[in-house]
XYZ file of N, CA and C in Angstrom:
702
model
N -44.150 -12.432 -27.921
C -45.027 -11.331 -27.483
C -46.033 -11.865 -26.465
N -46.128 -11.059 -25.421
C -47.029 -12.237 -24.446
C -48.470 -11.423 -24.615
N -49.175 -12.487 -23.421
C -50.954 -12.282 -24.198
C -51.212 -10.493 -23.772
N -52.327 -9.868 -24.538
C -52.477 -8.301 -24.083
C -53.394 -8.372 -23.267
N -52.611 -7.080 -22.675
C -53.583 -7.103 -21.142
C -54.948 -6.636 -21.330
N -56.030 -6.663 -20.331
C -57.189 -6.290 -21.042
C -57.333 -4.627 -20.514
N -58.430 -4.011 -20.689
C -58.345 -2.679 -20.723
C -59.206 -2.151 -18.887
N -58.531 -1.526 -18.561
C -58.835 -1.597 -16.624
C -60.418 -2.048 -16.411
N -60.995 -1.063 -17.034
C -62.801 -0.802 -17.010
C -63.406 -2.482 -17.676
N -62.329 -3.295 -18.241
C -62.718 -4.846 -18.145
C -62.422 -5.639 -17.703
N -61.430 -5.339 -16.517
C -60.915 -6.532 -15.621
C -61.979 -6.689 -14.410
N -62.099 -8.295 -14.125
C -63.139 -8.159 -13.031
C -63.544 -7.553 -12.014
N -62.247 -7.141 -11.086
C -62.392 -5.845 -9.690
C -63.343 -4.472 -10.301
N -62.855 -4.101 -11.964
C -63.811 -2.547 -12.025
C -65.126 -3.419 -12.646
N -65.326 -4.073 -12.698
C -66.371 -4.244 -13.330
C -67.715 -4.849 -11.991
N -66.698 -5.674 -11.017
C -67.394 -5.564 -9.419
C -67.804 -4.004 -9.272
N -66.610 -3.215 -9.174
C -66.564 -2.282 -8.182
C -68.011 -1.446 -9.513
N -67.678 -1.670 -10.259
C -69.380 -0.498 -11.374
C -70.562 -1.013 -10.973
N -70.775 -2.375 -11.013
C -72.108 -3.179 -10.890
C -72.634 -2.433 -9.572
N -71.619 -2.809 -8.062
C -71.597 -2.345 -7.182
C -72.386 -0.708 -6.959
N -71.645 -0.153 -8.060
C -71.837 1.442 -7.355
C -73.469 1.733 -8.560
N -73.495 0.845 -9.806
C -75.032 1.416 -10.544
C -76.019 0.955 -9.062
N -75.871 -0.541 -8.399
C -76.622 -1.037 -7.560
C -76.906 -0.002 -6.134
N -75.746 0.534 -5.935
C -76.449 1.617 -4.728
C -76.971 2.733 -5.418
N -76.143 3.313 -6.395
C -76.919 4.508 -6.834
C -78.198 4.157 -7.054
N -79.041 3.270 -7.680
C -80.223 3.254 -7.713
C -81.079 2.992 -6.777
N -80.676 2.573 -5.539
C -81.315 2.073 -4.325
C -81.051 3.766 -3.765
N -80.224 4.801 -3.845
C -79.560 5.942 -2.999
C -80.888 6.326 -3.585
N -81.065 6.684 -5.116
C -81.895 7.485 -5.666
C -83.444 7.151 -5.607
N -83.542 5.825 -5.510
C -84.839 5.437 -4.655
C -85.002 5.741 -3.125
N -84.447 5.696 -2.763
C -84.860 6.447 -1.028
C -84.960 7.541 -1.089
N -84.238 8.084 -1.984
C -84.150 9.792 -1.530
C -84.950 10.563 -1.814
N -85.643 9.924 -3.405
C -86.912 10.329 -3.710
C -88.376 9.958 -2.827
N -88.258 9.151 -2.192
C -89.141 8.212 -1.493
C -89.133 9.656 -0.125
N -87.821 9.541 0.245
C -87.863 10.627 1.867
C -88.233 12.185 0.974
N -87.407 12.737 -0.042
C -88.035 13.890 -0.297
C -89.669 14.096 -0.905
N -90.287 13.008 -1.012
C -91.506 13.170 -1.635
C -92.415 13.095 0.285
N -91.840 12.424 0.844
C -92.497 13.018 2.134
C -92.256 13.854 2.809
N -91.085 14.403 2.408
C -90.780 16.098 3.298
C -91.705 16.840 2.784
N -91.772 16.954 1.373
C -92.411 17.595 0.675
C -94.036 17.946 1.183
N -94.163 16.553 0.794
C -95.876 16.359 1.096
C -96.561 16.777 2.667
N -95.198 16.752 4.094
C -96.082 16.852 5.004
C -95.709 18.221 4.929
N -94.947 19.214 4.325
C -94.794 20.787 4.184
C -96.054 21.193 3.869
N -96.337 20.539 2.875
C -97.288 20.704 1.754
C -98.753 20.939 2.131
N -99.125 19.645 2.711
C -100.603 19.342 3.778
C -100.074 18.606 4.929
N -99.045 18.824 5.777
C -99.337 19.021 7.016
C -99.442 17.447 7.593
N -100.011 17.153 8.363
C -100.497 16.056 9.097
C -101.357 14.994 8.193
N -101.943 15.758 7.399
C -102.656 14.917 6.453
C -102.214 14.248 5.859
N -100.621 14.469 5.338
C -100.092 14.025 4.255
C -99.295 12.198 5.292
N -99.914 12.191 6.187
C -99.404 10.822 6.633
C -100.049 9.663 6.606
N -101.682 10.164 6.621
C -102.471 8.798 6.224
C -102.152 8.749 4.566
N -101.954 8.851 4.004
C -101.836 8.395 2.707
C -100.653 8.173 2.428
N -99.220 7.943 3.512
C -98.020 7.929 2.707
C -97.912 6.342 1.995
N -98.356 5.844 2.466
C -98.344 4.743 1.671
C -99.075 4.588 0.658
N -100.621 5.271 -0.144
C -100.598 5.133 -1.073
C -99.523 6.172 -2.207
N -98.846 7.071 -1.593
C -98.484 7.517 -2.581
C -96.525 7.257 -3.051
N -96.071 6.420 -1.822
C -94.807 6.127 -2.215
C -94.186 4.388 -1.761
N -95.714 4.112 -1.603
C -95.810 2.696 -1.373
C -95.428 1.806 -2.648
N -95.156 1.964 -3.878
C -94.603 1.479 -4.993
C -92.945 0.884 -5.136
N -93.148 2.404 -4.502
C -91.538 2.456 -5.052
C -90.674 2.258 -3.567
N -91.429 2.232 -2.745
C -90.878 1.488 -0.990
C -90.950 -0.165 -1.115
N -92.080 -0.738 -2.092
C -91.570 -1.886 -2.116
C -90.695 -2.808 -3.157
N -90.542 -1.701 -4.386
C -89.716 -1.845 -5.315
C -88.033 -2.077 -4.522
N -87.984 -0.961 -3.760
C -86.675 -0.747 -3.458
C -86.608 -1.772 -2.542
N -87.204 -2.061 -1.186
C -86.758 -3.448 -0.395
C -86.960 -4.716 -1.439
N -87.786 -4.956 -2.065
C -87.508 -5.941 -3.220
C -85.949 -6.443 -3.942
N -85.732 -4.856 -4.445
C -84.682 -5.028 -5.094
C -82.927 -5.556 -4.391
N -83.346 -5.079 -2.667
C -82.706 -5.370 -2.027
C -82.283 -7.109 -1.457
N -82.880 -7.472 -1.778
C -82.416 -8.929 -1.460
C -81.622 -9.294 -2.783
N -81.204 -8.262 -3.474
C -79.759 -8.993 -4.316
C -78.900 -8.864 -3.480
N -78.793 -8.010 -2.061
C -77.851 -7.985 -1.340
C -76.967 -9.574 -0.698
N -78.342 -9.974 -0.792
C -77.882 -11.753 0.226
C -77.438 -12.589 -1.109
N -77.576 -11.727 -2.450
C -76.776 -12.810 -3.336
C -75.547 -12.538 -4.155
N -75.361 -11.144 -3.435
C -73.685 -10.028 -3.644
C -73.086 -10.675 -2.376
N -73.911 -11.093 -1.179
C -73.013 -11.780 0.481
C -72.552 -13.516 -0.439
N -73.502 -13.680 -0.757
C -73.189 -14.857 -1.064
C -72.029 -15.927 -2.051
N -71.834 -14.708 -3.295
C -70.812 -15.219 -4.559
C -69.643 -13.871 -3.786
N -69.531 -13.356 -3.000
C -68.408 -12.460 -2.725
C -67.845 -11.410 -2.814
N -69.440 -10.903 -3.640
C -69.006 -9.363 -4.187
C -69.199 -8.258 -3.425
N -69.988 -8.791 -2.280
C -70.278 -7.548 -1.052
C -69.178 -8.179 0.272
N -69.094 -7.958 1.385
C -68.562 -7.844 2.555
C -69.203 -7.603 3.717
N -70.027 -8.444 4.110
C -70.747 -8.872 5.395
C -71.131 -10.388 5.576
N -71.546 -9.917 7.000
C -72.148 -11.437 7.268
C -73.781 -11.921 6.350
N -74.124 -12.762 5.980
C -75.082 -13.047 5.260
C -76.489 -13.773 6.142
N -76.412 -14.015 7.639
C -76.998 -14.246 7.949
C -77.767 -13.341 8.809
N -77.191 -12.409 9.848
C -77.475 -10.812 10.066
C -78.189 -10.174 9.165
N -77.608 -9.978 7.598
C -78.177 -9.302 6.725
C -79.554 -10.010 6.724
N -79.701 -11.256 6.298
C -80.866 -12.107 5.950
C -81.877 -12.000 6.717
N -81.467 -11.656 7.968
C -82.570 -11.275 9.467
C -82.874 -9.945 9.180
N -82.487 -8.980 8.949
C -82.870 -8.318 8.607
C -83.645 -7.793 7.364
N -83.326 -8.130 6.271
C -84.331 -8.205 5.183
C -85.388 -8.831 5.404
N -85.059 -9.859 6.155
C -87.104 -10.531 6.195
C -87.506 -9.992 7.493
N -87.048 -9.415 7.934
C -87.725 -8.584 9.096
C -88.437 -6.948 8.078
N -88.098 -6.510 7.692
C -88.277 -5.365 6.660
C -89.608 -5.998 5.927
N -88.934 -7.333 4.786
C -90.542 -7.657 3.989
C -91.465 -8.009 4.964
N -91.454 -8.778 6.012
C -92.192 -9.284 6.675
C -93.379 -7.983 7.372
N -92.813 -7.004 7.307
C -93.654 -5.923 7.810
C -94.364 -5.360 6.562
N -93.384 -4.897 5.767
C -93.785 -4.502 4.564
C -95.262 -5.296 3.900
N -94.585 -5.956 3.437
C -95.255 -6.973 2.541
C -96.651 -7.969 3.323
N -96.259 -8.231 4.421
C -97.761 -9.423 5.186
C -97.865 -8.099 5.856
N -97.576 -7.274 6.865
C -98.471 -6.401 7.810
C -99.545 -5.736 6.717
N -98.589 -4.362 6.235
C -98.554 -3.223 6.057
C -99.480 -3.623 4.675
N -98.880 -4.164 3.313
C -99.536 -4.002 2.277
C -100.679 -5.098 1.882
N -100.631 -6.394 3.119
C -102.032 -6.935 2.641
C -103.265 -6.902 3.740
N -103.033 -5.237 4.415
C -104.170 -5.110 5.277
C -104.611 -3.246 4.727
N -105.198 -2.961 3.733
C -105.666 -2.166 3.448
C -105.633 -0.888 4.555
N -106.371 -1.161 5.884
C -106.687 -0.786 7.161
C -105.554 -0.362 7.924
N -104.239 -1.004 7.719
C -103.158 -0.549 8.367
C -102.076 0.332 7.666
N -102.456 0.787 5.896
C -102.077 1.599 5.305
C -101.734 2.984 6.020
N -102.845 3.044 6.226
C -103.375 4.361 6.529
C -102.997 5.298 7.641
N -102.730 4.048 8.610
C -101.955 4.614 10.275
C -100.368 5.589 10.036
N -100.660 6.580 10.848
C -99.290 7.025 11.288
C -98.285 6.332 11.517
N -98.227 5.464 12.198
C -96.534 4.256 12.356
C -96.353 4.341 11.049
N -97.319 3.802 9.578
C -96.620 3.463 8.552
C -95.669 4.860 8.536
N -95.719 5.731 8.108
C -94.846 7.013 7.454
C -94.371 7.222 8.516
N -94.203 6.714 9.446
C -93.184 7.274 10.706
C -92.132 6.295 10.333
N -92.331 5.062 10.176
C -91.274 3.717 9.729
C -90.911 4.026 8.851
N -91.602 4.765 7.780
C -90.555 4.426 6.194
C -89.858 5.890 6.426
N -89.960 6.716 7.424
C -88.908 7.613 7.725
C -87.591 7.205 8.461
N -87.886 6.553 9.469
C -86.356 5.892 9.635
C -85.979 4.619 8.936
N -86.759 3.938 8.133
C -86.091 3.180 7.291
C -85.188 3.922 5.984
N -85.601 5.254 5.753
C -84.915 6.042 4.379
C -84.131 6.425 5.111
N -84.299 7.100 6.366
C -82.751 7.819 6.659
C -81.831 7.135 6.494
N -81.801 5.747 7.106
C -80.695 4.994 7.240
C -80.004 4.628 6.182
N -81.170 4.055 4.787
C -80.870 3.975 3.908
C -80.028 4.871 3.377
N -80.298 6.067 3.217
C -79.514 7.108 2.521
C -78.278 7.349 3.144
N -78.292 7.154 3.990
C -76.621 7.190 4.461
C -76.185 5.974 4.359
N -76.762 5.123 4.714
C -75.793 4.010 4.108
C -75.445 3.051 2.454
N -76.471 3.855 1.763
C -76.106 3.891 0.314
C -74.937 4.430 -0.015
N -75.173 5.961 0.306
C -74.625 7.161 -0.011
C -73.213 6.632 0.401
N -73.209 6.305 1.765
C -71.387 5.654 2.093
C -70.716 4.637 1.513
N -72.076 3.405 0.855
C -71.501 2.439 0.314
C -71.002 2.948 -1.090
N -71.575 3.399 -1.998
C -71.432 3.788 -2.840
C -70.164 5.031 -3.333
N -69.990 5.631 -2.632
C -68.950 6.637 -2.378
C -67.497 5.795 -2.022
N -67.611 4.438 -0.999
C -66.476 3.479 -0.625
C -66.371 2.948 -1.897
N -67.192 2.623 -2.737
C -66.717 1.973 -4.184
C -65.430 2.410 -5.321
N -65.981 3.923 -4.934
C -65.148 4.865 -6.129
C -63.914 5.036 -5.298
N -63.337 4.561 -3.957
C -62.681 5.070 -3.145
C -62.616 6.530 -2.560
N -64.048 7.178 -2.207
C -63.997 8.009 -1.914
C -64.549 8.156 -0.282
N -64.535 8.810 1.024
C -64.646 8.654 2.318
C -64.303 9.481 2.808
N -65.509 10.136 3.690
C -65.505 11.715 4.280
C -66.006 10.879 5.749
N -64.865 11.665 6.653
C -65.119 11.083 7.780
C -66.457 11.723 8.565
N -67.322 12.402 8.292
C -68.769 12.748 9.067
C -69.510 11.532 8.210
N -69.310 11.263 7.360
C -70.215 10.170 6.551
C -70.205 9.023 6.692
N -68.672 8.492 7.445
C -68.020 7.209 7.824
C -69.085 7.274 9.006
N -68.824 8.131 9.871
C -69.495 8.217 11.496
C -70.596 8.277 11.034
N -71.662 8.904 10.421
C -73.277 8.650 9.959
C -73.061 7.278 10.199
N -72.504 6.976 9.093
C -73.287 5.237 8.337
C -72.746 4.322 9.282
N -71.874 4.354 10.628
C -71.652 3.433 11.658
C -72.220 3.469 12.756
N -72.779 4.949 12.894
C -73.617 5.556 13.965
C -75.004 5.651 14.463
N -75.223 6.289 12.967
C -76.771 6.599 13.540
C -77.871 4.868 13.265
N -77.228 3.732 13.260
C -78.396 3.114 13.346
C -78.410 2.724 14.968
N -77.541 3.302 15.675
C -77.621 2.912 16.872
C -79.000 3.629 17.865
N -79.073 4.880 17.652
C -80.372 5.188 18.263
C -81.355 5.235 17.595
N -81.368 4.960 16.185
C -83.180 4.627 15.033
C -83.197 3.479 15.143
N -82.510 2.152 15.244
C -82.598 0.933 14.980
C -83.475 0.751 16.246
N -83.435 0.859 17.207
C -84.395 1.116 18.367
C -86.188 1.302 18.364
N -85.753 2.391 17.319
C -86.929 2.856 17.161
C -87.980 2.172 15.754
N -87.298 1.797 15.162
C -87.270 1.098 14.114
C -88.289 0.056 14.618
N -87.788 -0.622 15.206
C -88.292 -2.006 16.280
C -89.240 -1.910 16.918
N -89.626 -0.251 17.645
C -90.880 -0.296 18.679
C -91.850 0.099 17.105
N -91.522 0.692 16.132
C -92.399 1.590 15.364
C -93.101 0.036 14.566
N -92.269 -0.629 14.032
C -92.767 -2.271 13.115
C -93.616 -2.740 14.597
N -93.245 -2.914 15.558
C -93.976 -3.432 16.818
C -95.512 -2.564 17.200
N -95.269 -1.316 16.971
C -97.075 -0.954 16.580
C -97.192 -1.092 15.413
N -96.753 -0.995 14.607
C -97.741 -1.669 12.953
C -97.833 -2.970 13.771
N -97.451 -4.169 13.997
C -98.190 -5.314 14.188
C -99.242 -5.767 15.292
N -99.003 -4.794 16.061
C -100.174 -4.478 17.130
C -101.299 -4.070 16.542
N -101.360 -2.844 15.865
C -101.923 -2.298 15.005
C -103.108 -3.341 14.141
N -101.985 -3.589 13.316
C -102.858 -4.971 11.975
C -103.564 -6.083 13.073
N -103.253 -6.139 14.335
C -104.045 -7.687 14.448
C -105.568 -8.077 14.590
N -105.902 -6.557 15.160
C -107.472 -6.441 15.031
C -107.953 -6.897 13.632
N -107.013 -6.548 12.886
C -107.956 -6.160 11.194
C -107.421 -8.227 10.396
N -106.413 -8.827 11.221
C -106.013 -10.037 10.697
C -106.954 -11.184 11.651
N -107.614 -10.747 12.765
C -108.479 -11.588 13.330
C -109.758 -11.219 12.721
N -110.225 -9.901 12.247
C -111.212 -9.691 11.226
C -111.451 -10.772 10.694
N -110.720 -10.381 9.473
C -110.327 -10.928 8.557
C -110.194 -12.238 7.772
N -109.316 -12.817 8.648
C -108.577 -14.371 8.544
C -107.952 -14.185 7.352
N -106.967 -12.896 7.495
C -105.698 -13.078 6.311
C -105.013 -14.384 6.464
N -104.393 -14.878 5.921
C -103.416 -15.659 6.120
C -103.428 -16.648 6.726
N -104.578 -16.821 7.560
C -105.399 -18.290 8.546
C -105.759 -18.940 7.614
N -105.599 -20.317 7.951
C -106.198 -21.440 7.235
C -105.895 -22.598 7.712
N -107.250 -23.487 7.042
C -107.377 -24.615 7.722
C -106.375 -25.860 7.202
N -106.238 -26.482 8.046
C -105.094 -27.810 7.575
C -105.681 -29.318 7.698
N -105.452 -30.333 6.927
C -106.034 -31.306 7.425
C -105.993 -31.927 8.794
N -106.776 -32.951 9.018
C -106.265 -33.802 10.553
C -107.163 -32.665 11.731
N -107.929 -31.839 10.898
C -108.387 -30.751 12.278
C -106.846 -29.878 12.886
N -106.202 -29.756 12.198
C -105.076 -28.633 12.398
C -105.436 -27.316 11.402
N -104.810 -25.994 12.021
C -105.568 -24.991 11.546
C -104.341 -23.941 12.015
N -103.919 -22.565 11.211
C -102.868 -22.052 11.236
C -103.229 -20.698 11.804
N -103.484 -20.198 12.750
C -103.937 -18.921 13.272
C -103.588 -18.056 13.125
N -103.609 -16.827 11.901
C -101.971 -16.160 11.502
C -101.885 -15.140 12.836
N -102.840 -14.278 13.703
C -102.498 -13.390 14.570
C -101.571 -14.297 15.764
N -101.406 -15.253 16.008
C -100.513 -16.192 17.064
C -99.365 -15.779 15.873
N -99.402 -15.835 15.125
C -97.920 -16.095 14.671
C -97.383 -14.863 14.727
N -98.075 -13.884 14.639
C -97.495 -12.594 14.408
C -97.177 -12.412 15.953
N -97.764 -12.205 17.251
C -97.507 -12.275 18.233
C -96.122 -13.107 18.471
N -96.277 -14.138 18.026
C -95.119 -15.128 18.253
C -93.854 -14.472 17.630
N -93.861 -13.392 16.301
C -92.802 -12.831 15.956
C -92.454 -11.900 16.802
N -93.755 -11.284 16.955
C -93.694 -9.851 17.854
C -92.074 -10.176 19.376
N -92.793 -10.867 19.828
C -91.682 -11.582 21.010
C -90.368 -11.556 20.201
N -90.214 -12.298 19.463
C -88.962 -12.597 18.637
C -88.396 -11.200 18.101
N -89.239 -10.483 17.406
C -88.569 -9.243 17.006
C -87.959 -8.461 18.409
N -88.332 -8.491 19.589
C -87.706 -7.804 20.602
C -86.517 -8.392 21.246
N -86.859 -9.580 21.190
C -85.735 -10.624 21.676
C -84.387 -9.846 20.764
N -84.499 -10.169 19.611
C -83.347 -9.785 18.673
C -82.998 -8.370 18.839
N -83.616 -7.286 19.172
C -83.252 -6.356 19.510
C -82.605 -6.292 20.578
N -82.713 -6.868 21.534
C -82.092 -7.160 22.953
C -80.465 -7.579 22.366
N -80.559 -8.491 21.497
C -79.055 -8.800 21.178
C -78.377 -8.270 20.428
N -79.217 -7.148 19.126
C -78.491 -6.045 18.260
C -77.889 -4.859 18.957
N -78.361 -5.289 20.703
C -77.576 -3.783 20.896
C -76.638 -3.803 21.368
N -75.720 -5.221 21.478
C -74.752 -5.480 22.548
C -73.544 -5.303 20.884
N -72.784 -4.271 21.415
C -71.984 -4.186 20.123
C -70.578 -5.076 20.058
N -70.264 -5.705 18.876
C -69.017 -6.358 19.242
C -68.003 -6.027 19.415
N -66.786 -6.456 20.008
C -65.436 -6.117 20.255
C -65.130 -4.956 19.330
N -64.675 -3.914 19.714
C -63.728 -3.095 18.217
C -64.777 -2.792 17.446
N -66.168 -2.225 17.589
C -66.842 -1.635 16.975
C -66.568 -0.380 17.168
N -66.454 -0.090 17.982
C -66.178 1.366 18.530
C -64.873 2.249 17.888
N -63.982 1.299 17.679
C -62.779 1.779 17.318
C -62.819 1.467 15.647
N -63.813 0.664 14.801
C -64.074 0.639 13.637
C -64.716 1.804 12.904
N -65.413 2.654 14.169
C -66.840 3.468 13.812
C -65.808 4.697 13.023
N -64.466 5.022 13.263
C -64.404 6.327 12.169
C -63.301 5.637 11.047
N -62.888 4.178 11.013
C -62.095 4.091 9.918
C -62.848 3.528 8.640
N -62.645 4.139 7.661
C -63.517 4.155 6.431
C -63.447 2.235 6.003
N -64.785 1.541 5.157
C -64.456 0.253 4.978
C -63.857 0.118 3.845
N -63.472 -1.177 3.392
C -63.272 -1.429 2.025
C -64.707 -1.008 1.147
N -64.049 -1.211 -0.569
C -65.439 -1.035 -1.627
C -66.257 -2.867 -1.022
N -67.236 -2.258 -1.063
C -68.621 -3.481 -1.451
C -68.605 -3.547 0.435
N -68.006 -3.432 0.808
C -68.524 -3.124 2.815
C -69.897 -2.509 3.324
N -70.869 -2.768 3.532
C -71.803 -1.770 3.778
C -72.367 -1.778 5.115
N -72.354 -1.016 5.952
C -72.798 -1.297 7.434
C -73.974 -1.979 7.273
N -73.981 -2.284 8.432
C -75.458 -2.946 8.501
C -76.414 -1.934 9.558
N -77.692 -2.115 9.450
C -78.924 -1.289 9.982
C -80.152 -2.098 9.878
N -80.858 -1.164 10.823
C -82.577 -1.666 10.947
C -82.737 -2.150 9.079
């Protein structure tokens, strides 16, 4: 009698392909709440409702990019399907705004860029959850294929000038300040607004080269990917 087979829902591929799809659904259902709590709110009060988007969905905006760097460790053991170093530029381009601009300058909360950024950071998100997650179960609707290959081509743009005034923005309040400045021995000393400038350059540079698309992108953009494939975006 030979050995018994095990039961589908415990062989390793479904048990990838579940982990996979709880991991977007909860990232889908975190953005979506994140973008409908600001549709809501600027219906609601209007213009007003933008200086405060960050205190009121600033939690759960950094919960969710948080949670996202399991992505570079699904690239890494094989359970996702991308490049891992692209991805990696991009996630610390995301915290790097997030986390040093945006949430340890009180003062730059408050600006319009923030809730203008975490609007095209959710769109994208949500379509490209929504597609990854849907490619898991093997399911693929070709307007959804074209979303999630498409539209980061004209927000990713914008994406870039919008993080580029948040850091314009914060530098008045980081030369204030002296976030993140400090002194070093030997009379060496770490100036954090040079550095941010020094990214600033760099973040455009890289945009200059995200827009040159590679070979056969074009002809990739309506065929659906494999499960654990997820486009990449701002």
């Amino acid at each position: 009698m030979g050995p018994l087979a095990l039961p589908a829902w415990l062989q390793p591929r479904y048990r990838k392909n579940a982990y996979l799809f709880i991991y977007y659904l909860i990232q889908f259902c975190g953005h979506s709440w994140i973008f409908t709590n600001m549709t809501v709110r600027f219906f609601s009060f209007g213009k007003d409702s933008m200086v405060d988007t960050f205190y009121a969905i600033g939690f759960v905006m950094r919960l969710c990019q948080s949670i996202s760097l399991l992505e570079l460790l699904h690239i890494y053991v094989g359970i996702e399907y991308n490049h891992l170093l692209p991805r990696f530029l991009q996630l610390t381009e995301r915290i790097i705004i997030l986390f040093v601009v945006i949430t340890s300058q009180e003062e730059v909360q408050g600006k319009y860029v923030v809730c203008v950024l975490f609007i095209f950071w959710n769109l994208l998100d949500m379509v490209r959850y929504t597609y990854s997650m849907l490619s898991v179960i093997g399911i693929s609707y070709a307007v959804l294929t074209w979303l999630s290959q498409t539209l980061w081509m004209p927000i990713y743009p914008l994406c870039v000038l919008a993080e580029a005034f948040a850091i314009y923005q914060s530098l008045p309040y980081f030369e204030s300040f002296g976030t993140y400045s400090t002194e070093l021995p030997f009379d060496l000393s770490i100036y954090f607004p040079y550095v941010l400038k020094i990214y600033l350059m760099m973040l455009f540079i890289g945009t200059n080269e995200a827009e040159v698309l590679p070979p056969g992108q074009c002809r990739r953009r309506t065929t659906p990917m494999s499960p654990g494939r997820s486009c990449q975006a701002c």
